[in-house]
PDB file of C-alpha atoms in Angstrom:
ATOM      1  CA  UNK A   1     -16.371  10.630  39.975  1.00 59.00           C
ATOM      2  CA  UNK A   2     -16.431  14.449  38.605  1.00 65.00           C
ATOM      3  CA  UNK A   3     -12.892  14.645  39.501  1.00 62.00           C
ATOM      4  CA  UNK A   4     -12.081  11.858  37.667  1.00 56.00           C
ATOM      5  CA  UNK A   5     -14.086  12.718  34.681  1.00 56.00           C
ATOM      6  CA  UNK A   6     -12.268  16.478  35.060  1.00 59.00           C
ATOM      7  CA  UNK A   7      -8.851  14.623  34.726  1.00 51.00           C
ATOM      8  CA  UNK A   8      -9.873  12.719  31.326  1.00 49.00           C
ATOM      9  CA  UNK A   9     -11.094  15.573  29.853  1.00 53.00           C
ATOM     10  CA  UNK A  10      -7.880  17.921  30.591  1.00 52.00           C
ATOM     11  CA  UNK A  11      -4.290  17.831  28.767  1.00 52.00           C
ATOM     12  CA  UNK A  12      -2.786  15.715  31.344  1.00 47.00           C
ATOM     13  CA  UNK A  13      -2.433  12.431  28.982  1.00 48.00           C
ATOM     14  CA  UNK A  14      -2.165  14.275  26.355  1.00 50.00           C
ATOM     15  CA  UNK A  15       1.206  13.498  24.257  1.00 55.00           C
ATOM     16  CA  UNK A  16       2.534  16.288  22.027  1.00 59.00           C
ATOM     17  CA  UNK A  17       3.815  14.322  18.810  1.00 63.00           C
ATOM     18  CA  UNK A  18       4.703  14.557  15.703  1.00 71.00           C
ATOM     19  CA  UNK A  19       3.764  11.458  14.666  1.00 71.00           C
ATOM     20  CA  UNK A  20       0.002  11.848  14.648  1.00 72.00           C
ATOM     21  CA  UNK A  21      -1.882   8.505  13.853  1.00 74.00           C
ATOM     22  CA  UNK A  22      -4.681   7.726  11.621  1.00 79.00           C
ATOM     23  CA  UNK A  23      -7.128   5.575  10.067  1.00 83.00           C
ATOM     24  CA  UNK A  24      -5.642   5.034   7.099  1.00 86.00           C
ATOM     25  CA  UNK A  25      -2.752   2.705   5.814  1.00 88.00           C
ATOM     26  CA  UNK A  26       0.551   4.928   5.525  1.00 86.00           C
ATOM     27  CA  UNK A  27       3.816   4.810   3.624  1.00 90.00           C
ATOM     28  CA  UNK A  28       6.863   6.309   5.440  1.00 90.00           C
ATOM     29  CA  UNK A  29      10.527   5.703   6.539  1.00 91.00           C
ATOM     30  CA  UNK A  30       9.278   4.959  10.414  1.00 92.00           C
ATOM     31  CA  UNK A  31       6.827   2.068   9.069  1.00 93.00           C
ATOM     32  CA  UNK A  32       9.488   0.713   6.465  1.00 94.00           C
ATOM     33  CA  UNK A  33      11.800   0.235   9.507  1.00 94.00           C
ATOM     34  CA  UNK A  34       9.253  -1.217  11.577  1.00 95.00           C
ATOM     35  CA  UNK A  35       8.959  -3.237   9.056  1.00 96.00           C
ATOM     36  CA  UNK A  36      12.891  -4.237   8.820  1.00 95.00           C
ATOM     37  CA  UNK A  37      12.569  -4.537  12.727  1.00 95.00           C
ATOM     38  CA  UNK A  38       9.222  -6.856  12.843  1.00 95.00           C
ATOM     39  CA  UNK A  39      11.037  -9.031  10.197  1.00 94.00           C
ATOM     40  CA  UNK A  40      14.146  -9.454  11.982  1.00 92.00           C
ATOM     41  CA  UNK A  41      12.270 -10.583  15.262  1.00 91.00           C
ATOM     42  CA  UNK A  42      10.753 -13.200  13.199  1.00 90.00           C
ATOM     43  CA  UNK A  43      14.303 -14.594  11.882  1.00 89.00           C
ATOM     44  CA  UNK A  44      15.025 -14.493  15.210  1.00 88.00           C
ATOM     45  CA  UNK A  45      12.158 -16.425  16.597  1.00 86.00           C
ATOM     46  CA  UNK A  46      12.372 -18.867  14.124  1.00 82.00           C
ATOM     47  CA  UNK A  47      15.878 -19.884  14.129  1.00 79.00           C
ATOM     48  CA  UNK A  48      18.582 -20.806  11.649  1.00 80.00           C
ATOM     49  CA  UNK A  49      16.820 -24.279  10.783  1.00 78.00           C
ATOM     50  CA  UNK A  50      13.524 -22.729   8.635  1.00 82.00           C
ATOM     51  CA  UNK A  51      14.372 -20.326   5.351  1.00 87.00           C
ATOM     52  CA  UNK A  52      12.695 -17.255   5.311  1.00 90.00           C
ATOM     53  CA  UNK A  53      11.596 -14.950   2.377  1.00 92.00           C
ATOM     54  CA  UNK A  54      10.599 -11.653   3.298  1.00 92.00           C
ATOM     55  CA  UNK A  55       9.132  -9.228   0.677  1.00 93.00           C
ATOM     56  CA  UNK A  56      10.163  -5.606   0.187  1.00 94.00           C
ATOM     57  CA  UNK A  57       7.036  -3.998   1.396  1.00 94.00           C
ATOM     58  CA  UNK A  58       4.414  -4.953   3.949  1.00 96.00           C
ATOM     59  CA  UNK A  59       1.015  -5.115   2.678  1.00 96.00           C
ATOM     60  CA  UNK A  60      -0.441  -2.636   5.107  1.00 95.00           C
ATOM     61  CA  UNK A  61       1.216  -0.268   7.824  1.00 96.00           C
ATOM     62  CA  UNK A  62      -0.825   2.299  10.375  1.00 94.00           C
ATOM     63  CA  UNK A  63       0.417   4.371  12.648  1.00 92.00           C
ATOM     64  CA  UNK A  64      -1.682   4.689  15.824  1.00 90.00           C
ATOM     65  CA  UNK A  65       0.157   7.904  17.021  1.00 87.00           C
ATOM     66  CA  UNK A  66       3.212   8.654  18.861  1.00 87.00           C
ATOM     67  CA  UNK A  67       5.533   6.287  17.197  1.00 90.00           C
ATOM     68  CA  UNK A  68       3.527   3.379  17.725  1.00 93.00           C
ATOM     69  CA  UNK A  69       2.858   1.681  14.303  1.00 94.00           C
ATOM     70  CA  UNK A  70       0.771  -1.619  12.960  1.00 95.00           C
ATOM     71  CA  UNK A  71       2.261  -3.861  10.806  1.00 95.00           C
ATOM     72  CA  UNK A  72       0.607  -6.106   8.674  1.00 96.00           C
ATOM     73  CA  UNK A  73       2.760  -8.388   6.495  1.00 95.00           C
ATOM     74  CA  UNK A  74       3.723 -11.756   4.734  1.00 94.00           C
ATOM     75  CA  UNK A  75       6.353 -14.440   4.858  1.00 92.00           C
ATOM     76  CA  UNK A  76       7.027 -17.503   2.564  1.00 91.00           C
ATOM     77  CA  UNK A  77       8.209 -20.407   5.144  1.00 86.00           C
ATOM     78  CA  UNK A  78      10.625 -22.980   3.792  1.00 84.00           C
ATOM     79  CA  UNK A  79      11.385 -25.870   6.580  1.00 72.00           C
ATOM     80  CA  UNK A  80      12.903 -29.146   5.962  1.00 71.00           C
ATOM     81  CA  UNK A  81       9.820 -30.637   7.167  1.00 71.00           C
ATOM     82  CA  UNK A  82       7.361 -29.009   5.312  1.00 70.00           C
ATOM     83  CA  UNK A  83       7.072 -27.238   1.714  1.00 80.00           C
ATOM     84  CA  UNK A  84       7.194 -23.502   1.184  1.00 85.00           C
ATOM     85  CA  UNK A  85       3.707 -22.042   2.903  1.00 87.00           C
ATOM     86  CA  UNK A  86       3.052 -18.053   3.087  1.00 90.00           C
ATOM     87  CA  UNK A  87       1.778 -17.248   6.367  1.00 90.00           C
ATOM     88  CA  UNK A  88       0.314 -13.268   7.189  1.00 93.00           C
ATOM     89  CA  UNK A  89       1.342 -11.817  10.831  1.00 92.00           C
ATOM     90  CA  UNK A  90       0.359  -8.622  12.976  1.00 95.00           C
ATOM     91  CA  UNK A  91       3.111  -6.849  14.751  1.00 95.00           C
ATOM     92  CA  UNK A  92       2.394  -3.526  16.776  1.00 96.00           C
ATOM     93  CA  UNK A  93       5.932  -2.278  17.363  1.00 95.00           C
ATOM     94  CA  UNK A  94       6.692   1.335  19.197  1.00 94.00           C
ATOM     95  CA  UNK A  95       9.557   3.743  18.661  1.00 93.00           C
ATOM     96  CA  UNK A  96      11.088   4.824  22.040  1.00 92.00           C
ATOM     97  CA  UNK A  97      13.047   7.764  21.288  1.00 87.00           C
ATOM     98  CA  UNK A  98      10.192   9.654  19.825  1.00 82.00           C
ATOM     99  CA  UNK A  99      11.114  13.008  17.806  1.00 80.00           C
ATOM    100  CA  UNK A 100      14.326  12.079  18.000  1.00 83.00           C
ATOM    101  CA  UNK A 101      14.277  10.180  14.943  1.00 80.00           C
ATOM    102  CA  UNK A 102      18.153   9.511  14.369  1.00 87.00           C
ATOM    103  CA  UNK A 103      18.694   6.400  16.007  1.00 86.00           C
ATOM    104  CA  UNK A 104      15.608   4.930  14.487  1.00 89.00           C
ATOM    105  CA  UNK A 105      18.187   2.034  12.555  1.00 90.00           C
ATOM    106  CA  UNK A 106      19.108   1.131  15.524  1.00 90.00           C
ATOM    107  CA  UNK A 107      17.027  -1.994  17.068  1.00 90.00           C
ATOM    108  CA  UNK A 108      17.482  -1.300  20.262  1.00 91.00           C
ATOM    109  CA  UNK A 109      15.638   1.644  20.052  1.00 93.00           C
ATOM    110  CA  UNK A 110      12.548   0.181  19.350  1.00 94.00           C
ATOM    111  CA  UNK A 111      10.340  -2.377  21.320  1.00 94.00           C
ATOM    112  CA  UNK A 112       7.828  -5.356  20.166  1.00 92.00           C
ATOM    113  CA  UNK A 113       4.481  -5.102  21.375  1.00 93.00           C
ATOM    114  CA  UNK A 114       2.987  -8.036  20.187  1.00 91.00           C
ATOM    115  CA  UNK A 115       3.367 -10.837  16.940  1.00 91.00           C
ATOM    116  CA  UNK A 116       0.575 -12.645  15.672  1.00 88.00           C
ATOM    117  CA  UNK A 117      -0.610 -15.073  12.969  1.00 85.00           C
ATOM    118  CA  UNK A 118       2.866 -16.750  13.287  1.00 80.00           C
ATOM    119  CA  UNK A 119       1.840 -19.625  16.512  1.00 75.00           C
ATOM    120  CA  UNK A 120       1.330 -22.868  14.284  1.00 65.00           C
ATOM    121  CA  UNK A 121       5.189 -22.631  13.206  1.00 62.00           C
TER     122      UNK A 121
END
C-alpha cells in the first residue's frame, strides 16, 4: 500500500490543461458548443415525429477540467400526443482534441457522456 499511495500523490495522472475546471457556473465558447452538441443529440434521440424548442442559452454550464463540461438545460416538447411540456436534462459531454480547439464545431470531435432528465419521453 505505500507504493500505491506514492503513485496518487505524484504527477503521474496529472493532466496539463488549459481548461482548468471549477465550482462555479461558466460562460464560454467551449460550453456554448456543448451546448449546440447536447441539443443536437437530443433531436436526434427524439426523432422527426416530436417538435423541439431549444433556447439560446443553457441555464447552467461547469466545466470539470480538461474539456469535460456539465450541461444543465431546458427543452419545450411538442408531440402529437401530448401538449407542449418543458422538461430540464443533464448532459456531461467531453472535448477530445483538447488544446487544439479548432475543430471544436465539428461533432465528431466531441463525445456524450451521459443524458438525463429526458427517460419519460
Amino acid at each position: 500500500m505505500p507504493f500505491v499511495y506514492k503513485v496518487i500523490q505524484s504527477d503521474l495522472f496529472l493532466v496539463d490543461s488549459k481548461d482548468q475546471g471549477g465550482q462555479a457556473p461558466i460562460t464560454t465558447p467551449l460550453t456554448g458548443l456543448a451546448f449546440t452538441h447536447c441539443n443536437g443529440q437530443i433531436k436526434s434521440n427524439l426523432g422527426p415525429d416530436v417538435v423541439i424548442s431549444f433556447p439560446e442559452k443553457p441555464i447552467n454550464a461547469w466545466s470539470l477540467g480538461n474539456y469535460q463540461y456539465v450541461i444543465n438545460g431546458e427543452i419545450d416538447i411538442t408531440s402529437a400526443t401530448t401538449s407542449t411540456t418543458t422538461k430540464k436534462y443533464v448532459c456531461r459531454i467531453t472535448y477530445k482534441n483538447g488544446d487544439d480547439v479548432e475543430g471544436a464545431i465539428d461533432f465528431t470531435n466531441w463525445s456524450i457522456e451521459g443524458l438525463s432528465g429526458l427517460d419519460s419521453i
